[in-house]
Coordinates of C-alpha atoms in Angstrom, one line a residue:
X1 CA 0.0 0.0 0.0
X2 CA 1.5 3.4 -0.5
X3 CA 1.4 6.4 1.3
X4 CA -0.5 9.6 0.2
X5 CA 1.9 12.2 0.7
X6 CA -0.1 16.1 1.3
X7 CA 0.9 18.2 -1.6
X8 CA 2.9 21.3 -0.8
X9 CA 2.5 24.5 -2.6
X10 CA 6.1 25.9 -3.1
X11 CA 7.8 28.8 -4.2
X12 CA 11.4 29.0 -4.8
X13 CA 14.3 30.5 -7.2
X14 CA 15.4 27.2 -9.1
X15 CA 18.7 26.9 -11.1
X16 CA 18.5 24.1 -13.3
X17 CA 19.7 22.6 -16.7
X18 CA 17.3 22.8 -19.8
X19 CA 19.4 20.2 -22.8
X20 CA 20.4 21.7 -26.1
X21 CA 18.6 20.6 -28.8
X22 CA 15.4 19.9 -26.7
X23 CA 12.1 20.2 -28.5
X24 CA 10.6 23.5 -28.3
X25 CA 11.4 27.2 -26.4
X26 CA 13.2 27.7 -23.8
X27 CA 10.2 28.1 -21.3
X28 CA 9.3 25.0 -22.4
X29 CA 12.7 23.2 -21.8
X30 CA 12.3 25.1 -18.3
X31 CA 8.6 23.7 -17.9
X32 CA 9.7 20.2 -18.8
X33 CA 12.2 19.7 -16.8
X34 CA 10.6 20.5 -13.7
X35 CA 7.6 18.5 -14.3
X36 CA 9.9 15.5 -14.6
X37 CA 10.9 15.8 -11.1
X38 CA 9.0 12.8 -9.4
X39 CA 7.4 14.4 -6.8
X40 CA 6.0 17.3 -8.5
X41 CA 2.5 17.5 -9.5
X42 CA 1.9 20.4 -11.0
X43 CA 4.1 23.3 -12.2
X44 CA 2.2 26.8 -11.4
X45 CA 4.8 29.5 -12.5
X46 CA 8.5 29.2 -13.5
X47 CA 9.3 33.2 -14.7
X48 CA 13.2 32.7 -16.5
X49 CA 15.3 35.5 -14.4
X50 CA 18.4 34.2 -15.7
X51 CA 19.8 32.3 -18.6
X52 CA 23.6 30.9 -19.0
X53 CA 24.3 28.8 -22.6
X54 CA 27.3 26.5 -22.2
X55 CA 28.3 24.0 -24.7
X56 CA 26.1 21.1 -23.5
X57 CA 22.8 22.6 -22.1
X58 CA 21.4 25.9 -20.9
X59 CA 21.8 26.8 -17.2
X60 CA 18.5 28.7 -16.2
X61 CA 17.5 30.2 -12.9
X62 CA 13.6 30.5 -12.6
X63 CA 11.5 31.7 -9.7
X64 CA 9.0 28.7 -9.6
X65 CA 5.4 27.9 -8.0
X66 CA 4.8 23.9 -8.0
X67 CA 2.8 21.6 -6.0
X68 CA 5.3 18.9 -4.8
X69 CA 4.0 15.8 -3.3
X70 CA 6.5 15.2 -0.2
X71 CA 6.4 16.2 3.3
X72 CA 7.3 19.6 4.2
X73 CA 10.8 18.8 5.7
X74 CA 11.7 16.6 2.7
X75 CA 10.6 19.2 -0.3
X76 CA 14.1 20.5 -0.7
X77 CA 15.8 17.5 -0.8
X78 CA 12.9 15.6 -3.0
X79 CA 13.5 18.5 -5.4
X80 CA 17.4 18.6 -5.8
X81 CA 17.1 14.8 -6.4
X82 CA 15.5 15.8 -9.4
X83 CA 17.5 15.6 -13.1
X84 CA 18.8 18.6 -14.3
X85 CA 17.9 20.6 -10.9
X86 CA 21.1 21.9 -9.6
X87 CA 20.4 24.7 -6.8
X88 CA 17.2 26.1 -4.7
X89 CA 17.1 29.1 -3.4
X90 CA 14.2 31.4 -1.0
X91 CA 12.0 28.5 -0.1
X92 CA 8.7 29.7 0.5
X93 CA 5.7 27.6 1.6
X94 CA 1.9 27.7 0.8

């Protein structure tokens, strides 16, 4: 049986890495690789404040709104376990 884990509504400054070549804009790439984090349901917001190319992917830093299904202690380690999410920053809750 598994265990229904409360969804928290986050906010947060995100840096993350959006692959070259990936299908679509860059908001997209942003939007896509946050909704592939396991644990989160639902991305609300993710605003692009800054953008850095290198020569494999794209390093973005987003503020972010998502509903992440983990207990409140575990949201920032449940989200820096996700691919391609490298720093968070300003956790805010509800």
């Amino acid at each position: 049986m598994s265990v229904q884990r409360t969804p928290q509504r986050v906010r947060a400054e995100v840096e993350l890495r959006v692959p070259r070549g990936a299908m679509g804009d860059l908001e997209q790439g942003v939007h896509d690789v946050l909704s592939k984090v396991d644990a989160v349901g639902c991305v609300e917001r993710a605003e692009v404040r800054d953008v850095r190319p290198t020569s494999f992917d794209i390093h973005v830093t987003v503020a972010a709104a998502l509903e992440v299904r983990a207990e409140r202690a575990d949201v920032r380690e449940t989200l820096l376990d996700g691919f391609g999410i490298e720093r968070l920053e300003h956790v805010e809750y509800g």
